[in-house]
Amino acid sequence: MIPVQLYFVVSAILFVIGVIGALTRRNAIVVFMSIEMMLNAVNLTLIAASSYLHSIDGVMFVFFVMTVAAAEAAVGLAIFLMMYRKKDTIKLDEFNLLKG
Amino acid sequence: MNLNQIMTLLPLIILASFAMGILLIGAFAKNAKGTSTIGYIALASMVFVFLSLFLFVGKGKMAFGSMMRMDVYSIFFNLVFVVIGVLTILASISYVKITGIHSGEYYALILFSMIGMMLMASSTNLVMLFISLEMMSIPIYIMAGFLRNDDRSIEASMKYFLLGAFASGFFLYGLTLIYISTGATSYQAIANFIAGTQRWNLSKLIWVGIAFITIGFGFKVAAFPFHAWTPDVYEGAPTSVTAYMATGVKAAAFAALVRIFFSVFSPFQHDWTSIMWLIAVLTMTVGNFTALVQKNVKRMLAYSSIAHAGYLLVAFVAGNAMGRSSILFYLLAYAFMNIGAFTILMVMAKKNDYHEDLDSFAGLGFKYPLTALAMSVFMFSMAGIPPTAGFIGKFYIFSAAVKSHDYWLAVIGVLNSAVSVYYYLRVVVYMYFKEPEEEIPTYRFSAPTVFSIVLAVWGVLQLGILPGDILNIARHSIMALM
């Protein structure tokens, strides 16, 4: 039997990988994928916590997180499409009009 | 779900049905006239929501299996959201015509995100808190990019979306860590667990959890060091959307922040106060000093909105009853003065030339004296000069800080407020004492816009001269929270 703490450690590592990816990558889709990875790391934590605490709340939370992630993906891809139509690229560095 | 629960959810049901109805009508009304008709329908929904709120005063009912609570506190915030909605929709009706947003979805998205705000103010469960935060944010990510042909709007939408999703990842992880360490998601159960456990027996993860949800809230209210997105997004988004998110998102995030920190984490008040003290001071200072050098008025207002988040955090740090009720009062005052100032900018916007820089204001006082007068009232209020709402709000915030014996915080706050007078009054000086370099274009005033400006001026002066009633209501609302 794998101890539940290991699941927490693995999901924390996944979360950190997601954070690093979101901060260092310059392609909009890859940044968004890193953010999705953060959310999925949290999902893993929630499921492990749910079995650790013998409570159903965590599993229920996961369904809502997946729904929200799907809605976010729909909006995000629409925004990236709009960026691509405008500049033929989704490299974040190309979008630098606003500063100061 | 029985009738009683349906009645509790009536404001949300009205908003949701109107929003979906508008989506359907919007599919058939794709021209300018249809869009403004839809604007009036959205305005009607605000009236219905306003009336339905009075059915619940003093009831404190639960709904969705006690995941949300319609108490006086949430009703106060719902009224603030209705004020924000009315002012924004009135100002939008002619602004969307000028900028060429010919789609009813614009108004539907305003209503959808308002549902999220209302749920956020009344949520009493971590799951509901997360869902409502996203319900509020996702429509605003779309609205920020509504000017599809404007590079700045697309960039604002992209930045807000990526950073918002990133911050909500942290927020969600924070909620999860609190769930792990307490074994519950409802505020009541978490508060009971914390009260029934010795401090050293609590899992250390709860501290990480509180820190992470502070990051999430800090991002939404634009507090230092999570404020970097604010000026870019506020400058790039359509001005009506900027007005809506500067006031609405801030009010909703503060509503949820106050509810969770003062009802669940109140045993740890001494611990988080020291961190929040630093955040409040830095937020005020960074916001005000960066606003000093801005030439673009919209960007200047964005930095000033960071500074205002700092003032609100001062009241939050003070943490006594006076501080908490002054957060409520200040958010209402801020809604009037901020949307008013943005409405003036919306009046000055032309297609492809938004007249947002300071030079566009030169000589405005001679050609459009009443507009300049209204703008001066808003600027005086933001700077905190009597007899305006901003003065009363700041007065109560800083006296709350003094009352909790945090004299340094009050002194730093007042000094910051003095610095801010410089950049607010610069707009007034430009309007009355500077010759325009080129001919001032003819601005058109439509009836809804004028009504919105008059309403905002009335609100600023009403709250500034006779604040007693609203302060009493704010005090009662805070009592309901405990």
PDB file of N, CA, C and O in Angstrom, chain B residues 69-120:
ATOM      1  N   ARG B  69     -25.007  31.896   1.921  1.00  0.00           N
ATOM      2  CA  ARG B  69     -25.861  32.461   2.945  1.00  0.00           C
ATOM      3  C   ARG B  69     -26.275  33.861   2.523  1.00  0.00           C
ATOM      4  O   ARG B  69     -25.433  34.719   2.300  1.00  0.00           O
ATOM      5  N   MET B  70     -27.598  34.063   2.406  1.00  0.00           N
ATOM      6  CA  MET B  70     -28.119  35.383   2.053  1.00  0.00           C
ATOM      7  C   MET B  70     -28.343  36.156   3.341  1.00  0.00           C
ATOM      8  O   MET B  70     -29.441  36.178   3.866  1.00  0.00           O
ATOM      9  N   ASP B  71     -27.294  36.745   3.919  1.00  0.00           N
ATOM     10  CA  ASP B  71     -27.499  37.553   5.116  1.00  0.00           C
ATOM     11  C   ASP B  71     -27.399  39.033   4.770  1.00  0.00           C
ATOM     12  O   ASP B  71     -27.261  39.389   3.600  1.00  0.00           O
ATOM     13  N   VAL B  72     -27.478  39.880   5.786  1.00  0.00           N
ATOM     14  CA  VAL B  72     -27.484  41.321   5.529  1.00  0.00           C
ATOM     15  C   VAL B  72     -26.173  41.737   4.860  1.00  0.00           C
ATOM     16  O   VAL B  72     -26.140  42.619   4.007  1.00  0.00           O
ATOM     17  N   TYR B  73     -25.093  41.035   5.255  1.00  0.00           N
ATOM     18  CA  TYR B  73     -23.781  41.337   4.675  1.00  0.00           C
ATOM     19  C   TYR B  73     -23.792  41.130   3.165  1.00  0.00           C
ATOM     20  O   TYR B  73     -23.379  42.002   2.403  1.00  0.00           O
ATOM     21  N   SER B  74     -24.313  39.970   2.720  1.00  0.00           N
ATOM     22  CA  SER B  74     -24.308  39.745   1.272  1.00  0.00           C
ATOM     23  C   SER B  74     -25.310  40.653   0.581  1.00  0.00           C
ATOM     24  O   SER B  74     -25.087  41.052  -0.559  1.00  0.00           O
ATOM     25  N   ILE B  75     -26.412  41.014   1.278  1.00  0.00           N
ATOM     26  CA  ILE B  75     -27.362  41.921   0.634  1.00  0.00           C
ATOM     27  C   ILE B  75     -26.736  43.297   0.435  1.00  0.00           C
ATOM     28  O   ILE B  75     -26.895  43.917  -0.613  1.00  0.00           O
ATOM     29  N   PHE B  76     -25.927  43.753   1.407  1.00  0.00           N
ATOM     30  CA  PHE B  76     -25.238  45.038   1.221  1.00  0.00           C
ATOM     31  C   PHE B  76     -24.366  44.973  -0.022  1.00  0.00           C
ATOM     32  O   PHE B  76     -24.393  45.863  -0.876  1.00  0.00           O
ATOM     33  N   PHE B  77     -23.577  43.898  -0.151  1.00  0.00           N
ATOM     34  CA  PHE B  77     -22.705  43.798  -1.314  1.00  0.00           C
ATOM     35  C   PHE B  77     -23.500  43.650  -2.599  1.00  0.00           C
ATOM     36  O   PHE B  77     -23.120  44.210  -3.628  1.00  0.00           O
ATOM     37  N   ASN B  78     -24.632  42.913  -2.541  1.00  0.00           N
ATOM     38  CA  ASN B  78     -25.447  42.805  -3.744  1.00  0.00           C
ATOM     39  C   ASN B  78     -25.943  44.176  -4.181  1.00  0.00           C
ATOM     40  O   ASN B  78     -25.999  44.462  -5.379  1.00  0.00           O
ATOM     41  N   LEU B  79     -26.271  45.029  -3.197  1.00  0.00           N
ATOM     42  CA  LEU B  79     -26.691  46.393  -3.559  1.00  0.00           C
ATOM     43  C   LEU B  79     -25.539  47.145  -4.213  1.00  0.00           C
ATOM     44  O   LEU B  79     -25.738  47.869  -5.187  1.00  0.00           O
ATOM     45  N   VAL B  80     -24.323  46.953  -3.683  1.00  0.00           N
ATOM     46  CA  VAL B  80     -23.164  47.609  -4.311  1.00  0.00           C
ATOM     47  C   VAL B  80     -23.019  47.125  -5.755  1.00  0.00           C
ATOM     48  O   VAL B  80     -22.792  47.921  -6.672  1.00  0.00           O
ATOM     49  N   PHE B  81     -23.203  45.814  -5.981  1.00  0.00           N
ATOM     50  CA  PHE B  81     -23.067  45.293  -7.343  1.00  0.00           C
ATOM     51  C   PHE B  81     -24.155  45.845  -8.249  1.00  0.00           C
ATOM     52  O   PHE B  81     -23.902  46.110  -9.427  1.00  0.00           O
ATOM     53  N   VAL B  82     -25.367  46.026  -7.691  1.00  0.00           N
ATOM     54  CA  VAL B  82     -26.444  46.596  -8.509  1.00  0.00           C
ATOM     55  C   VAL B  82     -26.091  48.030  -8.897  1.00  0.00           C
ATOM     56  O   VAL B  82     -26.273  48.429 -10.049  1.00  0.00           O
ATOM     57  N   VAL B  83     -25.547  48.800  -7.946  1.00  0.00           N
ATOM     58  CA  VAL B  83     -25.125  50.170  -8.260  1.00  0.00           C
ATOM     59  C   VAL B  83     -24.086  50.145  -9.376  1.00  0.00           C
ATOM     60  O   VAL B  83     -24.177  50.880 -10.366  1.00  0.00           O
ATOM     61  N   ILE B  84     -23.095  49.251  -9.229  1.00  0.00           N
ATOM     62  CA  ILE B  84     -22.048  49.145 -10.237  1.00  0.00           C
ATOM     63  C   ILE B  84     -22.652  48.758 -11.586  1.00  0.00           C
ATOM     64  O   ILE B  84     -22.328  49.339 -12.625  1.00  0.00           O
ATOM     65  N   GLY B  85     -23.589  47.789 -11.545  1.00  0.00           N
ATOM     66  CA  GLY B  85     -24.200  47.336 -12.785  1.00  0.00           C
ATOM     67  C   GLY B  85     -24.985  48.445 -13.461  1.00  0.00           C
ATOM     68  O   GLY B  85     -24.837  48.665 -14.672  1.00  0.00           O
ATOM     69  N   VAL B  86     -25.790  49.178 -12.692  1.00  0.00           N
ATOM     70  CA  VAL B  86     -26.611  50.242 -13.285  1.00  0.00           C
ATOM     71  C   VAL B  86     -25.715  51.296 -13.919  1.00  0.00           C
ATOM     72  O   VAL B  86     -25.898  51.684 -15.078  1.00  0.00           O
ATOM     73  N   LEU B  87     -24.692  51.743 -13.174  1.00  0.00           N
ATOM     74  CA  LEU B  87     -23.821  52.804 -13.700  1.00  0.00           C
ATOM     75  C   LEU B  87     -23.079  52.316 -14.948  1.00  0.00           C
ATOM     76  O   LEU B  87     -22.976  53.040 -15.944  1.00  0.00           O
ATOM     77  N   THR B  88     -22.575  51.071 -14.904  1.00  0.00           N
ATOM     78  CA  THR B  88     -21.816  50.574 -16.049  1.00  0.00           C
ATOM     79  C   THR B  88     -22.699  50.413 -17.267  1.00  0.00           C
ATOM     80  O   THR B  88     -22.312  50.800 -18.385  1.00  0.00           O
ATOM     81  N   ILE B  89     -23.908  49.845 -17.080  1.00  0.00           N
ATOM     82  CA  ILE B  89     -24.760  49.595 -18.244  1.00  0.00           C
ATOM     83  C   ILE B  89     -25.215  50.919 -18.854  1.00  0.00           C
ATOM     84  O   ILE B  89     -25.186  51.087 -20.074  1.00  0.00           O
ATOM     85  N   LEU B  90     -25.591  51.885 -17.983  1.00  0.00           N
ATOM     86  CA  LEU B  90     -25.999  53.198 -18.507  1.00  0.00           C
ATOM     87  C   LEU B  90     -24.885  53.815 -19.331  1.00  0.00           C
ATOM     88  O   LEU B  90     -25.106  54.331 -20.432  1.00  0.00           O
ATOM     89  N   ALA B  91     -23.650  53.751 -18.813  1.00  0.00           N
ATOM     90  CA  ALA B  91     -22.536  54.373 -19.522  1.00  0.00           C
ATOM     91  C   ALA B  91     -22.183  53.582 -20.770  1.00  0.00           C
ATOM     92  O   ALA B  91     -21.677  54.138 -21.748  1.00  0.00           O
ATOM     93  N   SER B  92     -22.440  52.264 -20.758  1.00  0.00           N
ATOM     94  CA  SER B  92     -22.041  51.430 -21.888  1.00  0.00           C
ATOM     95  C   SER B  92     -22.888  51.696 -23.119  1.00  0.00           C
ATOM     96  O   SER B  92     -22.415  51.533 -24.242  1.00  0.00           O
ATOM     97  N   ILE B  93     -24.183  52.091 -22.902  1.00  0.00           N
ATOM     98  CA  ILE B  93     -25.118  52.094 -24.025  1.00  0.00           C
ATOM     99  C   ILE B  93     -24.613  52.930 -25.196  1.00  0.00           C
ATOM    100  O   ILE B  93     -24.663  52.485 -26.348  1.00  0.00           O
ATOM    101  N   SER B  94     -24.043  54.111 -24.909  1.00  0.00           N
ATOM    102  CA  SER B  94     -23.529  54.868 -26.051  1.00  0.00           C
ATOM    103  C   SER B  94     -22.071  54.522 -26.348  1.00  0.00           C
ATOM    104  O   SER B  94     -21.626  54.644 -27.482  1.00  0.00           O
ATOM    105  N   TYR B  95     -21.335  54.042 -25.343  1.00  0.00           N
ATOM    106  CA  TYR B  95     -19.915  53.711 -25.574  1.00  0.00           C
ATOM    107  C   TYR B  95     -19.780  52.541 -26.542  1.00  0.00           C
ATOM    108  O   TYR B  95     -18.919  52.548 -27.414  1.00  0.00           O
ATOM    109  N   VAL B  96     -20.645  51.526 -26.407  1.00  0.00           N
ATOM    110  CA  VAL B  96     -20.526  50.393 -27.328  1.00  0.00           C
ATOM    111  C   VAL B  96     -20.892  50.818 -28.750  1.00  0.00           C
ATOM    112  O   VAL B  96     -20.383  50.264 -29.717  1.00  0.00           O
ATOM    113  N   LYS B  97     -21.751  51.834 -28.861  1.00  0.00           N
ATOM    114  CA  LYS B  97     -22.080  52.330 -30.196  1.00  0.00           C
ATOM    115  C   LYS B  97     -20.863  52.989 -30.840  1.00  0.00           C
ATOM    116  O   LYS B  97     -20.539  52.751 -31.995  1.00  0.00           O
ATOM    117  N   ILE B  98     -20.154  53.808 -30.040  1.00  0.00           N
ATOM    118  CA  ILE B  98     -18.985  54.512 -30.578  1.00  0.00           C
ATOM    119  C   ILE B  98     -17.901  53.527 -30.985  1.00  0.00           C
ATOM    120  O   ILE B  98     -17.305  53.628 -32.043  1.00  0.00           O
ATOM    121  N   THR B  99     -17.629  52.543 -30.104  1.00  0.00           N
ATOM    122  CA  THR B  99     -16.520  51.642 -30.371  1.00  0.00           C
ATOM    123  C   THR B  99     -16.903  50.502 -31.305  1.00  0.00           C
ATOM    124  O   THR B  99     -16.036  49.756 -31.738  1.00  0.00           O
ATOM    125  N   GLY B 100     -18.201  50.375 -31.638  1.00  0.00           N
ATOM    126  CA  GLY B 100     -18.601  49.368 -32.603  1.00  0.00           C
ATOM    127  C   GLY B 100     -18.716  47.968 -32.039  1.00  0.00           C
ATOM    128  O   GLY B 100     -18.470  46.990 -32.750  1.00  0.00           O
ATOM    129  N   ILE B 101     -19.065  47.851 -30.744  1.00  0.00           N
ATOM    130  CA  ILE B 101     -19.341  46.521 -30.192  1.00  0.00           C
ATOM    131  C   ILE B 101     -20.808  46.234 -30.459  1.00  0.00           C
ATOM    132  O   ILE B 101     -21.675  46.627 -29.695  1.00  0.00           O
ATOM    133  N   HIS B 102     -21.110  45.595 -31.584  1.00  0.00           N
ATOM    134  CA  HIS B 102     -22.520  45.356 -31.887  1.00  0.00           C
ATOM    135  C   HIS B 102     -22.911  43.953 -31.512  1.00  0.00           C
ATOM    136  O   HIS B 102     -23.257  43.142 -32.349  1.00  0.00           O
ATOM    137  N   SER B 103     -22.836  43.620 -30.240  1.00  0.00           N
ATOM    138  CA  SER B 103     -23.302  42.293 -29.870  1.00  0.00           C
ATOM    139  C   SER B 103     -23.900  42.330 -28.477  1.00  0.00           C
ATOM    140  O   SER B 103     -23.343  42.929 -27.561  1.00  0.00           O
ATOM    141  N   GLY B 104     -25.054  41.685 -28.360  1.00  0.00           N
ATOM    142  CA  GLY B 104     -25.744  41.674 -27.080  1.00  0.00           C
ATOM    143  C   GLY B 104     -25.014  40.872 -26.032  1.00  0.00           C
ATOM    144  O   GLY B 104     -25.254  41.033 -24.836  1.00  0.00           O
ATOM    145  N   GLU B 105     -24.077  39.990 -26.476  1.00  0.00           N
ATOM    146  CA  GLU B 105     -23.346  39.164 -25.519  1.00  0.00           C
ATOM    147  C   GLU B 105     -22.628  40.021 -24.490  1.00  0.00           C
ATOM    148  O   GLU B 105     -22.410  39.590 -23.360  1.00  0.00           O
ATOM    149  N   TYR B 106     -22.267  41.234 -24.900  1.00  0.00           N
ATOM    150  CA  TYR B 106     -21.580  42.148 -23.985  1.00  0.00           C
ATOM    151  C   TYR B 106     -22.375  42.297 -22.690  1.00  0.00           C
ATOM    152  O   TYR B 106     -21.831  42.151 -21.594  1.00  0.00           O
ATOM    153  N   TYR B 107     -23.688  42.566 -22.824  1.00  0.00           N
ATOM    154  CA  TYR B 107     -24.513  42.760 -21.632  1.00  0.00           C
ATOM    155  C   TYR B 107     -24.742  41.438 -20.904  1.00  0.00           C
ATOM    156  O   TYR B 107     -24.791  41.397 -19.670  1.00  0.00           O
ATOM    157  N   ALA B 108     -24.879  40.339 -21.686  1.00  0.00           N
ATOM    158  CA  ALA B 108     -25.071  39.038 -21.049  1.00  0.00           C
ATOM    159  C   ALA B 108     -23.870  38.714 -20.166  1.00  0.00           C
ATOM    160  O   ALA B 108     -24.015  38.225 -19.048  1.00  0.00           O
ATOM    161  N   LEU B 109     -22.658  39.031 -20.648  1.00  0.00           N
ATOM    162  CA  LEU B 109     -21.454  38.727 -19.878  1.00  0.00           C
ATOM    163  C   LEU B 109     -21.390  39.560 -18.607  1.00  0.00           C
ATOM    164  O   LEU B 109     -20.956  39.077 -17.559  1.00  0.00           O
ATOM    165  N   ILE B 110     -21.852  40.824 -18.698  1.00  0.00           N
ATOM    166  CA  ILE B 110     -21.890  41.656 -17.484  1.00  0.00           C
ATOM    167  C   ILE B 110     -22.769  40.983 -16.439  1.00  0.00           C
ATOM    168  O   ILE B 110     -22.399  40.841 -15.279  1.00  0.00           O
ATOM    169  N   LEU B 111     -23.956  40.499 -16.878  1.00  0.00           N
ATOM    170  CA  LEU B 111     -24.873  39.874 -15.921  1.00  0.00           C
ATOM    171  C   LEU B 111     -24.300  38.564 -15.401  1.00  0.00           C
ATOM    172  O   LEU B 111     -24.396  38.265 -14.208  1.00  0.00           O
ATOM    173  N   PHE B 112     -23.668  37.765 -16.293  1.00  0.00           N
ATOM    174  CA  PHE B 112     -23.103  36.494 -15.838  1.00  0.00           C
ATOM    175  C   PHE B 112     -22.028  36.719 -14.785  1.00  0.00           C
ATOM    176  O   PHE B 112     -21.980  36.031 -13.760  1.00  0.00           O
ATOM    177  N   SER B 113     -21.153  37.701 -15.029  1.00  0.00           N
ATOM    178  CA  SER B 113     -20.092  37.884 -14.037  1.00  0.00           C
ATOM    179  C   SER B 113     -20.660  38.470 -12.752  1.00  0.00           C
ATOM    180  O   SER B 113     -20.115  38.244 -11.673  1.00  0.00           O
ATOM    181  N   MET B 114     -21.805  39.188 -12.870  1.00  0.00           N
ATOM    182  CA  MET B 114     -22.408  39.703 -11.643  1.00  0.00           C
ATOM    183  C   MET B 114     -22.971  38.568 -10.785  1.00  0.00           C
ATOM    184  O   MET B 114     -22.940  38.642  -9.549  1.00  0.00           O
ATOM    185  N   ILE B 115     -23.453  37.496 -11.432  1.00  0.00           N
ATOM    186  CA  ILE B 115     -23.893  36.326 -10.656  1.00  0.00           C
ATOM    187  C   ILE B 115     -22.723  35.806  -9.834  1.00  0.00           C
ATOM    188  O   ILE B 115     -22.854  35.499  -8.646  1.00  0.00           O
ATOM    189  N   GLY B 116     -21.539  35.722 -10.484  1.00  0.00           N
ATOM    190  CA  GLY B 116     -20.355  35.260  -9.770  1.00  0.00           C
ATOM    191  C   GLY B 116     -20.030  36.149  -8.590  1.00  0.00           C
ATOM    192  O   GLY B 116     -19.713  35.673  -7.494  1.00  0.00           O
ATOM    193  N   MET B 117     -20.126  37.480  -8.805  1.00  0.00           N
ATOM    194  CA  MET B 117     -19.818  38.415  -7.713  1.00  0.00           C
ATOM    195  C   MET B 117     -20.766  38.209  -6.537  1.00  0.00           C
ATOM    196  O   MET B 117     -20.358  38.194  -5.379  1.00  0.00           O
ATOM    197  N   MET B 118     -22.082  38.068  -6.861  1.00  0.00           N
ATOM    198  CA  MET B 118     -23.061  37.919  -5.783  1.00  0.00           C
ATOM    199  C   MET B 118     -22.828  36.629  -5.016  1.00  0.00           C
ATOM    200  O   MET B 118     -22.920  36.605  -3.787  1.00  0.00           O
ATOM    201  N   LEU B 119     -22.508  35.542  -5.741  1.00  0.00           N
ATOM    202  CA  LEU B 119     -22.235  34.280  -5.062  1.00  0.00           C
ATOM    203  C   LEU B 119     -20.986  34.411  -4.198  1.00  0.00           C
ATOM    204  O   LEU B 119     -20.909  33.852  -3.110  1.00  0.00           O
ATOM    205  N   MET B 120     -20.005  35.166  -4.698  1.00  0.00           N
ATOM    206  CA  MET B 120     -18.755  35.295  -3.962  1.00  0.00           C
ATOM    207  C   MET B 120     -18.991  36.011  -2.640  1.00  0.00           C
ATOM    208  O   MET B 120     -18.414  35.642  -1.613  1.00  0.00           O
TER     209      MET B 120
END
